[in-house]
Every structure is written in C-alpha cells, then in structure tokens.
Amino acid sequence: MSEPSTLRQIAVAVVLLIVDLAVIAWFLWSYSWIGWKDGWNPQNAPEAPRVAWRAVWILGVAAVVTGGGLFALGWRISGVVQLSVLGIGVLIFAYCAVRN
C-alpha cells in the first residue's frame, strides 16, 4: 500500500478539522447551556460536570480511534491533526469537569 500524497492528507485533515471543531462547539454549547441552567436551580446537584466528563470520554475515544486509525493507515498528517485537536478538546473539558 503506497503512502497517500501530502495534498490528499492535508485535504482530509482540513475536512476532519471542520468536523472536530463542530463537535467540540456542540459539546461546549451544551456544557454552557446546562451550566447556566444549574445556576438557576442550586438545590439539585450540578449536571454540567457530568456533561463535561461525557465530552472527555467521547472526544478521547474519537481521538484514539480516528487518530490512531489514520496513523495505522499511513495518513500521518491527518492522524496528527486528529490527535491534536481532539486531545486539546479532551483537556478543555477535563478542566471544565474538575474545576468545580
């Protein structure tokens, strides 16, 4: 199996970057919405950390599966972008989950 061209790897990396950023934005929107709702109902346990941990798990698994899979297939540039972007998303949501 020959290595894919650099241009093709960059194109795939850009498409996956857009998808990754959309997923991270969706998680951030739901985390902030639920955090806002938690502020209006202080008697119940906050739900925002649970949402943040869910995002950590989903983004972490997605980083390992997609980034590792792309690396295994020889798509180094796309794999690095996936691991980097989703890994940063995992760190952001892990910080959000433990800061309370």
PDB file of N, CA, C and O in Angstrom, residues 21-93:
ATOM      1  N   LEU A  21     -14.123  20.484  15.064  1.00  0.00           N
ATOM      2  CA  LEU A  21     -14.477  21.761  15.674  1.00  0.00           C
ATOM      3  C   LEU A  21     -15.986  21.891  15.861  1.00  0.00           C
ATOM      4  O   LEU A  21     -16.436  22.473  16.854  1.00  0.00           O
ATOM      5  N   ALA A  22     -16.762  21.331  14.943  1.00  0.00           N
ATOM      6  CA  ALA A  22     -18.218  21.361  15.095  1.00  0.00           C
ATOM      7  C   ALA A  22     -18.649  20.519  16.294  1.00  0.00           C
ATOM      8  O   ALA A  22     -19.519  20.934  17.070  1.00  0.00           O
ATOM      9  N   VAL A  23     -18.049  19.362  16.479  1.00  0.00           N
ATOM     10  CA  VAL A  23     -18.392  18.502  17.616  1.00  0.00           C
ATOM     11  C   VAL A  23     -17.977  19.166  18.932  1.00  0.00           C
ATOM     12  O   VAL A  23     -18.749  19.180  19.898  1.00  0.00           O
ATOM     13  N   ILE A  24     -16.783  19.756  18.965  1.00  0.00           N
ATOM     14  CA  ILE A  24     -16.328  20.444  20.172  1.00  0.00           C
ATOM     15  C   ILE A  24     -17.234  21.633  20.474  1.00  0.00           C
ATOM     16  O   ILE A  24     -17.586  21.877  21.638  1.00  0.00           O
ATOM     17  N   ALA A  25     -17.625  22.382  19.451  1.00  0.00           N
ATOM     18  CA  ALA A  25     -18.525  23.523  19.657  1.00  0.00           C
ATOM     19  C   ALA A  25     -19.871  23.056  20.194  1.00  0.00           C
ATOM     20  O   ALA A  25     -20.455  23.713  21.070  1.00  0.00           O
ATOM     21  N   TRP A  26     -20.379  21.940  19.687  1.00  0.00           N
ATOM     22  CA  TRP A  26     -21.652  21.412  20.176  1.00  0.00           C
ATOM     23  C   TRP A  26     -21.555  21.029  21.650  1.00  0.00           C
ATOM     24  O   TRP A  26     -22.446  21.335  22.440  1.00  0.00           O
ATOM     25  N   PHE A  27     -20.463  20.350  22.034  1.00  0.00           N
ATOM     26  CA  PHE A  27     -20.271  19.995  23.440  1.00  0.00           C
ATOM     27  C   PHE A  27     -20.126  21.246  24.302  1.00  0.00           C
ATOM     28  O   PHE A  27     -20.660  21.316  25.406  1.00  0.00           O
ATOM     29  N   LEU A  28     -19.404  22.232  23.816  1.00  0.00           N
ATOM     30  CA  LEU A  28     -19.227  23.471  24.577  1.00  0.00           C
ATOM     31  C   LEU A  28     -20.549  24.204  24.749  1.00  0.00           C
ATOM     32  O   LEU A  28     -20.849  24.723  25.828  1.00  0.00           O
ATOM     33  N   TRP A  29     -21.366  24.215  23.701  1.00  0.00           N
ATOM     34  CA  TRP A  29     -22.677  24.852  23.781  1.00  0.00           C
ATOM     35  C   TRP A  29     -23.552  24.132  24.799  1.00  0.00           C
ATOM     36  O   TRP A  29     -24.185  24.757  25.645  1.00  0.00           O
ATOM     37  N   SER A  30     -23.586  22.783  24.758  1.00  0.00           N
ATOM     38  CA  SER A  30     -24.420  22.075  25.720  1.00  0.00           C
ATOM     39  C   SER A  30     -23.881  22.212  27.133  1.00  0.00           C
ATOM     40  O   SER A  30     -24.668  22.343  28.066  1.00  0.00           O
ATOM     41  N   TYR A  31     -22.559  22.236  27.300  1.00  0.00           N
ATOM     42  CA  TYR A  31     -21.986  22.418  28.638  1.00  0.00           C
ATOM     43  C   TYR A  31     -22.360  23.788  29.195  1.00  0.00           C
ATOM     44  O   TYR A  31     -22.763  23.899  30.359  1.00  0.00           O
ATOM     45  N   SER A  32     -22.255  24.815  28.382  1.00  0.00           N
ATOM     46  CA  SER A  32     -22.574  26.156  28.872  1.00  0.00           C
ATOM     47  C   SER A  32     -24.073  26.312  29.131  1.00  0.00           C
ATOM     48  O   SER A  32     -24.480  26.956  30.098  1.00  0.00           O
ATOM     49  N   TRP A  33     -24.900  25.716  28.284  1.00  0.00           N
ATOM     50  CA  TRP A  33     -26.351  25.786  28.482  1.00  0.00           C
ATOM     51  C   TRP A  33     -26.768  25.087  29.775  1.00  0.00           C
ATOM     52  O   TRP A  33     -27.556  25.608  30.559  1.00  0.00           O
ATOM     53  N   ILE A  34     -26.229  23.907  30.004  1.00  0.00           N
ATOM     54  CA  ILE A  34     -26.569  23.168  31.218  1.00  0.00           C
ATOM     55  C   ILE A  34     -25.960  23.851  32.445  1.00  0.00           C
ATOM     56  O   ILE A  34     -26.567  23.889  33.512  1.00  0.00           O
ATOM     57  N   GLY A  35     -24.773  24.432  32.297  1.00  0.00           N
ATOM     58  CA  GLY A  35     -24.184  25.191  33.400  1.00  0.00           C
ATOM     59  C   GLY A  35     -25.021  26.402  33.763  1.00  0.00           C
ATOM     60  O   GLY A  35     -25.185  26.735  34.944  1.00  0.00           O
ATOM     61  N   TRP A  36     -25.579  27.052  32.762  1.00  0.00           N
ATOM     62  CA  TRP A  36     -26.476  28.190  33.009  1.00  0.00           C
ATOM     63  C   TRP A  36     -27.724  27.719  33.751  1.00  0.00           C
ATOM     64  O   TRP A  36     -28.172  28.347  34.694  1.00  0.00           O
ATOM     65  N   LYS A  37     -28.264  26.573  33.318  1.00  0.00           N
ATOM     66  CA  LYS A  37     -29.447  26.010  33.970  1.00  0.00           C
ATOM     67  C   LYS A  37     -29.139  25.607  35.414  1.00  0.00           C
ATOM     68  O   LYS A  37     -29.960  25.801  36.301  1.00  0.00           O
ATOM     69  N   ASP A  38     -27.939  25.096  35.647  1.00  0.00           N
ATOM     70  CA  ASP A  38     -27.540  24.720  37.010  1.00  0.00           C
ATOM     71  C   ASP A  38     -27.520  25.933  37.937  1.00  0.00           C
ATOM     72  O   ASP A  38     -27.809  25.815  39.127  1.00  0.00           O
ATOM     73  N   GLY A  39     -27.177  27.078  37.405  1.00  0.00           N
ATOM     74  CA  GLY A  39     -27.140  28.290  38.210  1.00  0.00           C
ATOM     75  C   GLY A  39     -28.518  28.733  38.678  1.00  0.00           C
ATOM     76  O   GLY A  39     -28.658  29.399  39.704  1.00  0.00           O
ATOM     77  N   TRP A  40     -29.546  28.372  37.940  1.00  0.00           N
ATOM     78  CA  TRP A  40     -30.907  28.741  38.308  1.00  0.00           C
ATOM     79  C   TRP A  40     -31.539  27.768  39.287  1.00  0.00           C
ATOM     80  O   TRP A  40     -32.587  28.052  39.850  1.00  0.00           O
ATOM     81  N   ASN A  41     -30.933  26.610  39.472  1.00  0.00           N
ATOM     82  CA  ASN A  41     -31.500  25.595  40.358  1.00  0.00           C
ATOM     83  C   ASN A  41     -30.398  25.069  41.283  1.00  0.00           C
ATOM     84  O   ASN A  41     -29.907  23.951  41.107  1.00  0.00           O
ATOM     85  N   PRO A  42     -29.997  25.855  42.289  1.00  0.00           N
ATOM     86  CA  PRO A  42     -28.859  25.445  43.125  1.00  0.00           C
ATOM     87  C   PRO A  42     -29.168  24.307  44.100  1.00  0.00           C
ATOM     88  O   PRO A  42     -28.245  23.761  44.693  1.00  0.00           O
ATOM     89  N   GLN A  43     -30.436  23.936  44.274  1.00  0.00           N
ATOM     90  CA  GLN A  43     -30.763  22.868  45.223  1.00  0.00           C
ATOM     91  C   GLN A  43     -30.321  21.497  44.707  1.00  0.00           C
ATOM     92  O   GLN A  43     -29.967  20.624  45.487  1.00  0.00           O
ATOM     93  N   ASN A  44     -30.389  21.278  43.409  1.00  0.00           N
ATOM     94  CA  ASN A  44     -30.016  19.987  42.839  1.00  0.00           C
ATOM     95  C   ASN A  44     -28.514  19.932  42.555  1.00  0.00           C
ATOM     96  O   ASN A  44     -27.855  20.961  42.439  1.00  0.00           O
ATOM     97  N   ALA A  45     -28.005  18.727  42.422  1.00  0.00           N
ATOM     98  CA  ALA A  45     -26.593  18.560  42.071  1.00  0.00           C
ATOM     99  C   ALA A  45     -26.360  19.091  40.654  1.00  0.00           C
ATOM    100  O   ALA A  45     -27.193  18.891  39.774  1.00  0.00           O
ATOM    101  N   PRO A  46     -25.242  19.769  40.419  1.00  0.00           N
ATOM    102  CA  PRO A  46     -24.991  20.316  39.083  1.00  0.00           C
ATOM    103  C   PRO A  46     -24.793  19.210  38.045  1.00  0.00           C
ATOM    104  O   PRO A  46     -24.176  18.182  38.323  1.00  0.00           O
ATOM    105  N   GLU A  47     -25.338  19.445  36.877  1.00  0.00           N
ATOM    106  CA  GLU A  47     -25.229  18.468  35.785  1.00  0.00           C
ATOM    107  C   GLU A  47     -24.097  18.780  34.820  1.00  0.00           C
ATOM    108  O   GLU A  47     -23.709  17.926  34.035  1.00  0.00           O
ATOM    109  N   ALA A  48     -23.570  20.011  34.851  1.00  0.00           N
ATOM    110  CA  ALA A  48     -22.545  20.411  33.889  1.00  0.00           C
ATOM    111  C   ALA A  48     -21.276  19.551  33.971  1.00  0.00           C
ATOM    112  O   ALA A  48     -20.728  19.182  32.922  1.00  0.00           O
ATOM    113  N   PRO A  49     -20.782  19.189  35.162  1.00  0.00           N
ATOM    114  CA  PRO A  49     -19.602  18.317  35.185  1.00  0.00           C
ATOM    115  C   PRO A  49     -19.840  16.961  34.523  1.00  0.00           C
ATOM    116  O   PRO A  49     -18.947  16.415  33.879  1.00  0.00           O
ATOM    117  N   ARG A  50     -21.052  16.429  34.658  1.00  0.00           N
ATOM    118  CA  ARG A  50     -21.376  15.149  34.005  1.00  0.00           C
ATOM    119  C   ARG A  50     -21.294  15.277  32.490  1.00  0.00           C
ATOM    120  O   ARG A  50     -20.776  14.398  31.803  1.00  0.00           O
ATOM    121  N   VAL A  51     -21.787  16.398  31.978  1.00  0.00           N
ATOM    122  CA  VAL A  51     -21.724  16.645  30.532  1.00  0.00           C
ATOM    123  C   VAL A  51     -20.274  16.794  30.093  1.00  0.00           C
ATOM    124  O   VAL A  51     -19.872  16.286  29.040  1.00  0.00           O
ATOM    125  N   ALA A  52     -19.463  17.476  30.910  1.00  0.00           N
ATOM    126  CA  ALA A  52     -18.049  17.642  30.573  1.00  0.00           C
ATOM    127  C   ALA A  52     -17.325  16.300  30.553  1.00  0.00           C
ATOM    128  O   ALA A  52     -16.513  16.044  29.661  1.00  0.00           O
ATOM    129  N   TRP A  53     -17.620  15.424  31.525  1.00  0.00           N
ATOM    130  CA  TRP A  53     -16.983  14.100  31.523  1.00  0.00           C
ATOM    131  C   TRP A  53     -17.424  13.268  30.324  1.00  0.00           C
ATOM    132  O   TRP A  53     -16.632  12.515  29.755  1.00  0.00           O
ATOM    133  N   ARG A  54     -18.686  13.412  29.940  1.00  0.00           N
ATOM    134  CA  ARG A  54     -19.157  12.703  28.746  1.00  0.00           C
ATOM    135  C   ARG A  54     -18.376  13.173  27.518  1.00  0.00           C
ATOM    136  O   ARG A  54     -17.969  12.371  26.674  1.00  0.00           O
ATOM    137  N   ALA A  55     -18.153  14.483  27.423  1.00  0.00           N
ATOM    138  CA  ALA A  55     -17.379  15.028  26.304  1.00  0.00           C
ATOM    139  C   ALA A  55     -15.943  14.509  26.336  1.00  0.00           C
ATOM    140  O   ALA A  55     -15.372  14.199  25.283  1.00  0.00           O
ATOM    141  N   VAL A  56     -15.368  14.400  27.527  1.00  0.00           N
ATOM    142  CA  VAL A  56     -13.999  13.876  27.652  1.00  0.00           C
ATOM    143  C   VAL A  56     -13.930  12.460  27.093  1.00  0.00           C
ATOM    144  O   VAL A  56     -13.031  12.134  26.305  1.00  0.00           O
ATOM    145  N   TRP A  57     -14.875  11.627  27.488  1.00  0.00           N
ATOM    146  CA  TRP A  57     -14.856  10.237  27.020  1.00  0.00           C
ATOM    147  C   TRP A  57     -15.084  10.128  25.515  1.00  0.00           C
ATOM    148  O   TRP A  57     -14.372   9.403  24.819  1.00  0.00           O
ATOM    149  N   ILE A  58     -16.059  10.856  25.017  1.00  0.00           N
ATOM    150  CA  ILE A  58     -16.367  10.758  23.577  1.00  0.00           C
ATOM    151  C   ILE A  58     -15.216  11.303  22.739  1.00  0.00           C
ATOM    152  O   ILE A  58     -14.794  10.676  21.756  1.00  0.00           O
ATOM    153  N   LEU A  59     -14.690  12.467  23.120  1.00  0.00           N
ATOM    154  CA  LEU A  59     -13.580  13.036  22.350  1.00  0.00           C
ATOM    155  C   LEU A  59     -12.313  12.195  22.486  1.00  0.00           C
ATOM    156  O   LEU A  59     -11.552  12.048  21.522  1.00  0.00           O
ATOM    157  N   GLY A  60     -12.083  11.633  23.671  1.00  0.00           N
ATOM    158  CA  GLY A  60     -10.904  10.789  23.868  1.00  0.00           C
ATOM    159  C   GLY A  60     -10.952   9.523  23.025  1.00  0.00           C
ATOM    160  O   GLY A  60      -9.962   9.153  22.384  1.00  0.00           O
ATOM    161  N   VAL A  61     -12.102   8.884  23.029  1.00  0.00           N
ATOM    162  CA  VAL A  61     -12.252   7.673  22.207  1.00  0.00           C
ATOM    163  C   VAL A  61     -12.147   8.018  20.723  1.00  0.00           C
ATOM    164  O   VAL A  61     -11.494   7.301  19.945  1.00  0.00           O
ATOM    165  N   ALA A  62     -12.753   9.141  20.318  1.00  0.00           N
ATOM    166  CA  ALA A  62     -12.662   9.561  18.924  1.00  0.00           C
ATOM    167  C   ALA A  62     -11.220   9.863  18.531  1.00  0.00           C
ATOM    168  O   ALA A  62     -10.794   9.534  17.421  1.00  0.00           O
ATOM    169  N   ALA A  63     -10.443  10.465  19.433  1.00  0.00           N
ATOM    170  CA  ALA A  63      -9.036  10.748  19.138  1.00  0.00           C
ATOM    171  C   ALA A  63      -8.245   9.465  18.927  1.00  0.00           C
ATOM    172  O   ALA A  63      -7.465   9.351  17.977  1.00  0.00           O
ATOM    173  N   VAL A  64      -8.469   8.498  19.814  1.00  0.00           N
ATOM    174  CA  VAL A  64      -7.725   7.243  19.706  1.00  0.00           C
ATOM    175  C   VAL A  64      -8.129   6.466  18.453  1.00  0.00           C
ATOM    176  O   VAL A  64      -7.277   5.977  17.711  1.00  0.00           O
ATOM    177  N   VAL A  65      -9.433   6.381  18.204  1.00  0.00           N
ATOM    178  CA  VAL A  65      -9.910   5.577  17.074  1.00  0.00           C
ATOM    179  C   VAL A  65      -9.542   6.238  15.736  1.00  0.00           C
ATOM    180  O   VAL A  65      -8.949   5.601  14.870  1.00  0.00           O
ATOM    181  N   THR A  66      -9.887   7.516  15.575  1.00  0.00           N
ATOM    182  CA  THR A  66      -9.628   8.153  14.284  1.00  0.00           C
ATOM    183  C   THR A  66      -8.154   8.496  14.100  1.00  0.00           C
ATOM    184  O   THR A  66      -7.581   8.227  13.045  1.00  0.00           O
ATOM    185  N   GLY A  67      -7.547   9.102  15.129  1.00  0.00           N
ATOM    186  CA  GLY A  67      -6.130   9.461  15.004  1.00  0.00           C
ATOM    187  C   GLY A  67      -5.244   8.239  14.880  1.00  0.00           C
ATOM    188  O   GLY A  67      -4.367   8.166  14.021  1.00  0.00           O
ATOM    189  N   GLY A  68      -5.495   7.251  15.743  1.00  0.00           N
ATOM    190  CA  GLY A  68      -4.716   6.019  15.660  1.00  0.00           C
ATOM    191  C   GLY A  68      -4.964   5.250  14.377  1.00  0.00           C
ATOM    192  O   GLY A  68      -4.042   4.684  13.784  1.00  0.00           O
ATOM    193  N   GLY A  69      -6.219   5.234  13.940  1.00  0.00           N
ATOM    194  CA  GLY A  69      -6.536   4.551  12.678  1.00  0.00           C
ATOM    195  C   GLY A  69      -5.863   5.201  11.484  1.00  0.00           C
ATOM    196  O   GLY A  69      -5.344   4.519  10.595  1.00  0.00           O
ATOM    197  N   LEU A  70      -5.886   6.524  11.454  1.00  0.00           N
ATOM    198  CA  LEU A  70      -5.218   7.226  10.350  1.00  0.00           C
ATOM    199  C   LEU A  70      -3.710   6.994  10.386  1.00  0.00           C
ATOM    200  O   LEU A  70      -3.072   6.831   9.337  1.00  0.00           O
ATOM    201  N   PHE A  71      -3.130   6.982  11.580  1.00  0.00           N
ATOM    202  CA  PHE A  71      -1.702   6.682  11.697  1.00  0.00           C
ATOM    203  C   PHE A  71      -1.404   5.278  11.189  1.00  0.00           C
ATOM    204  O   PHE A  71      -0.425   5.057  10.473  1.00  0.00           O
ATOM    205  N   ALA A  72      -2.236   4.315  11.568  1.00  0.00           N
ATOM    206  CA  ALA A  72      -2.023   2.927  11.154  1.00  0.00           C
ATOM    207  C   ALA A  72      -2.132   2.770   9.642  1.00  0.00           C
ATOM    208  O   ALA A  72      -1.459   1.923   9.053  1.00  0.00           O
ATOM    209  N   LEU A  73      -2.975   3.605   9.019  1.00  0.00           N
ATOM    210  CA  LEU A  73      -3.121   3.542   7.561  1.00  0.00           C
ATOM    211  C   LEU A  73      -2.050   4.333   6.821  1.00  0.00           C
ATOM    212  O   LEU A  73      -2.016   4.335   5.596  1.00  0.00           O
ATOM    213  N   GLY A  74      -1.185   5.032   7.558  1.00  0.00           N
ATOM    214  CA  GLY A  74      -0.114   5.787   6.929  1.00  0.00           C
ATOM    215  C   GLY A  74      -0.465   7.239   6.627  1.00  0.00           C
ATOM    216  O   GLY A  74       0.291   7.929   5.967  1.00  0.00           O
ATOM    217  N   TRP A  75      -1.593   7.706   7.129  1.00  0.00           N
ATOM    218  CA  TRP A  75      -2.010   9.097   6.931  1.00  0.00           C
ATOM    219  C   TRP A  75      -1.498   9.900   8.119  1.00  0.00           C
ATOM    220  O   TRP A  75      -2.249  10.264   9.015  1.00  0.00           O
ATOM    221  N   ARG A  76      -0.225  10.206   8.115  1.00  0.00           N
ATOM    222  CA  ARG A  76       0.429  10.818   9.268  1.00  0.00           C
ATOM    223  C   ARG A  76      -0.098  12.221   9.571  1.00  0.00           C
ATOM    224  O   ARG A  76      -0.360  12.543  10.719  1.00  0.00           O
ATOM    225  N   ILE A  77      -0.240  13.064   8.574  1.00  0.00           N
ATOM    226  CA  ILE A  77      -0.671  14.450   8.791  1.00  0.00           C
ATOM    227  C   ILE A  77      -2.083  14.475   9.366  1.00  0.00           C
ATOM    228  O   ILE A  77      -2.349  15.158  10.366  1.00  0.00           O
ATOM    229  N   SER A  78      -2.979  13.735   8.766  1.00  0.00           N
ATOM    230  CA  SER A  78      -4.360  13.686   9.256  1.00  0.00           C
ATOM    231  C   SER A  78      -4.430  13.092  10.655  1.00  0.00           C
ATOM    232  O   SER A  78      -5.214  13.551  11.498  1.00  0.00           O
ATOM    233  N   GLY A  79      -3.625  12.083  10.929  1.00  0.00           N
ATOM    234  CA  GLY A  79      -3.604  11.479  12.255  1.00  0.00           C
ATOM    235  C   GLY A  79      -3.123  12.443  13.321  1.00  0.00           C
ATOM    236  O   GLY A  79      -3.693  12.509  14.411  1.00  0.00           O
ATOM    237  N   VAL A  80      -2.088  13.221  12.998  1.00  0.00           N
ATOM    238  CA  VAL A  80      -1.577  14.198  13.962  1.00  0.00           C
ATOM    239  C   VAL A  80      -2.618  15.278  14.227  1.00  0.00           C
ATOM    240  O   VAL A  80      -2.829  15.693  15.376  1.00  0.00           O
ATOM    241  N   VAL A  81      -3.302  15.730  13.182  1.00  0.00           N
ATOM    242  CA  VAL A  81      -4.337  16.758  13.366  1.00  0.00           C
ATOM    243  C   VAL A  81      -5.463  16.213  14.239  1.00  0.00           C
ATOM    244  O   VAL A  81      -5.922  16.890  15.168  1.00  0.00           O
ATOM    245  N   GLN A  82      -5.910  15.002  13.980  1.00  0.00           N
ATOM    246  CA  GLN A  82      -6.980  14.405  14.782  1.00  0.00           C
ATOM    247  C   GLN A  82      -6.570  14.276  16.245  1.00  0.00           C
ATOM    248  O   GLN A  82      -7.317  14.672  17.144  1.00  0.00           O
ATOM    249  N   LEU A  83      -5.398  13.707  16.473  1.00  0.00           N
ATOM    250  CA  LEU A  83      -4.943  13.530  17.848  1.00  0.00           C
ATOM    251  C   LEU A  83      -4.762  14.870  18.560  1.00  0.00           C
ATOM    252  O   LEU A  83      -5.109  15.010  19.734  1.00  0.00           O
ATOM    253  N   SER A  84      -4.260  15.868  17.854  1.00  0.00           N
ATOM    254  CA  SER A  84      -4.022  17.180  18.466  1.00  0.00           C
ATOM    255  C   SER A  84      -5.331  17.896  18.796  1.00  0.00           C
ATOM    256  O   SER A  84      -5.527  18.348  19.928  1.00  0.00           O
ATOM    257  N   VAL A  85      -6.209  18.019  17.824  1.00  0.00           N
ATOM    258  CA  VAL A  85      -7.441  18.780  18.025  1.00  0.00           C
ATOM    259  C   VAL A  85      -8.336  18.097  19.052  1.00  0.00           C
ATOM    260  O   VAL A  85      -8.825  18.740  19.991  1.00  0.00           O
ATOM    261  N   LEU A  86      -8.548  16.820  18.902  1.00  0.00           N
ATOM    262  CA  LEU A  86      -9.407  16.119  19.854  1.00  0.00           C
ATOM    263  C   LEU A  86      -8.747  16.015  21.224  1.00  0.00           C
ATOM    264  O   LEU A  86      -9.429  16.074  22.246  1.00  0.00           O
ATOM    265  N   GLY A  87      -7.429  15.898  21.262  1.00  0.00           N
ATOM    266  CA  GLY A  87      -6.723  15.885  22.543  1.00  0.00           C
ATOM    267  C   GLY A  87      -6.848  17.208  23.276  1.00  0.00           C
ATOM    268  O   GLY A  87      -7.038  17.235  24.499  1.00  0.00           O
ATOM    269  N   ILE A  88      -6.778  18.311  22.555  1.00  0.00           N
ATOM    270  CA  ILE A  88      -6.984  19.622  23.170  1.00  0.00           C
ATOM    271  C   ILE A  88      -8.425  19.732  23.677  1.00  0.00           C
ATOM    272  O   ILE A  88      -8.670  20.271  24.762  1.00  0.00           O
ATOM    273  N   GLY A  89      -9.380  19.219  22.912  1.00  0.00           N
ATOM    274  CA  GLY A  89     -10.767  19.209  23.364  1.00  0.00           C
ATOM    275  C   GLY A  89     -10.935  18.408  24.647  1.00  0.00           C
ATOM    276  O   GLY A  89     -11.661  18.816  25.561  1.00  0.00           O
ATOM    277  N   VAL A  90     -10.254  17.275  24.750  1.00  0.00           N
ATOM    278  CA  VAL A  90     -10.302  16.460  25.968  1.00  0.00           C
ATOM    279  C   VAL A  90      -9.754  17.253  27.149  1.00  0.00           C
ATOM    280  O   VAL A  90     -10.354  17.267  28.231  1.00  0.00           O
ATOM    281  N   LEU A  91      -8.646  17.946  26.952  1.00  0.00           N
ATOM    282  CA  LEU A  91      -8.061  18.728  28.044  1.00  0.00           C
ATOM    283  C   LEU A  91      -8.980  19.859  28.493  1.00  0.00           C
ATOM    284  O   LEU A  91      -9.121  20.126  29.686  1.00  0.00           O
ATOM    285  N   ILE A  92      -9.614  20.531  27.536  1.00  0.00           N
ATOM    286  CA  ILE A  92     -10.526  21.633  27.876  1.00  0.00           C
ATOM    287  C   ILE A  92     -11.695  21.121  28.712  1.00  0.00           C
ATOM    288  O   ILE A  92     -12.032  21.694  29.756  1.00  0.00           O
ATOM    289  N   PHE A  93     -12.321  20.040  28.278  1.00  0.00           N
ATOM    290  CA  PHE A  93     -13.477  19.533  29.010  1.00  0.00           C
ATOM    291  C   PHE A  93     -13.092  18.849  30.322  1.00  0.00           C
ATOM    292  O   PHE A  93     -13.870  18.869  31.272  1.00  0.00           O
TER     293      PHE A  93
END
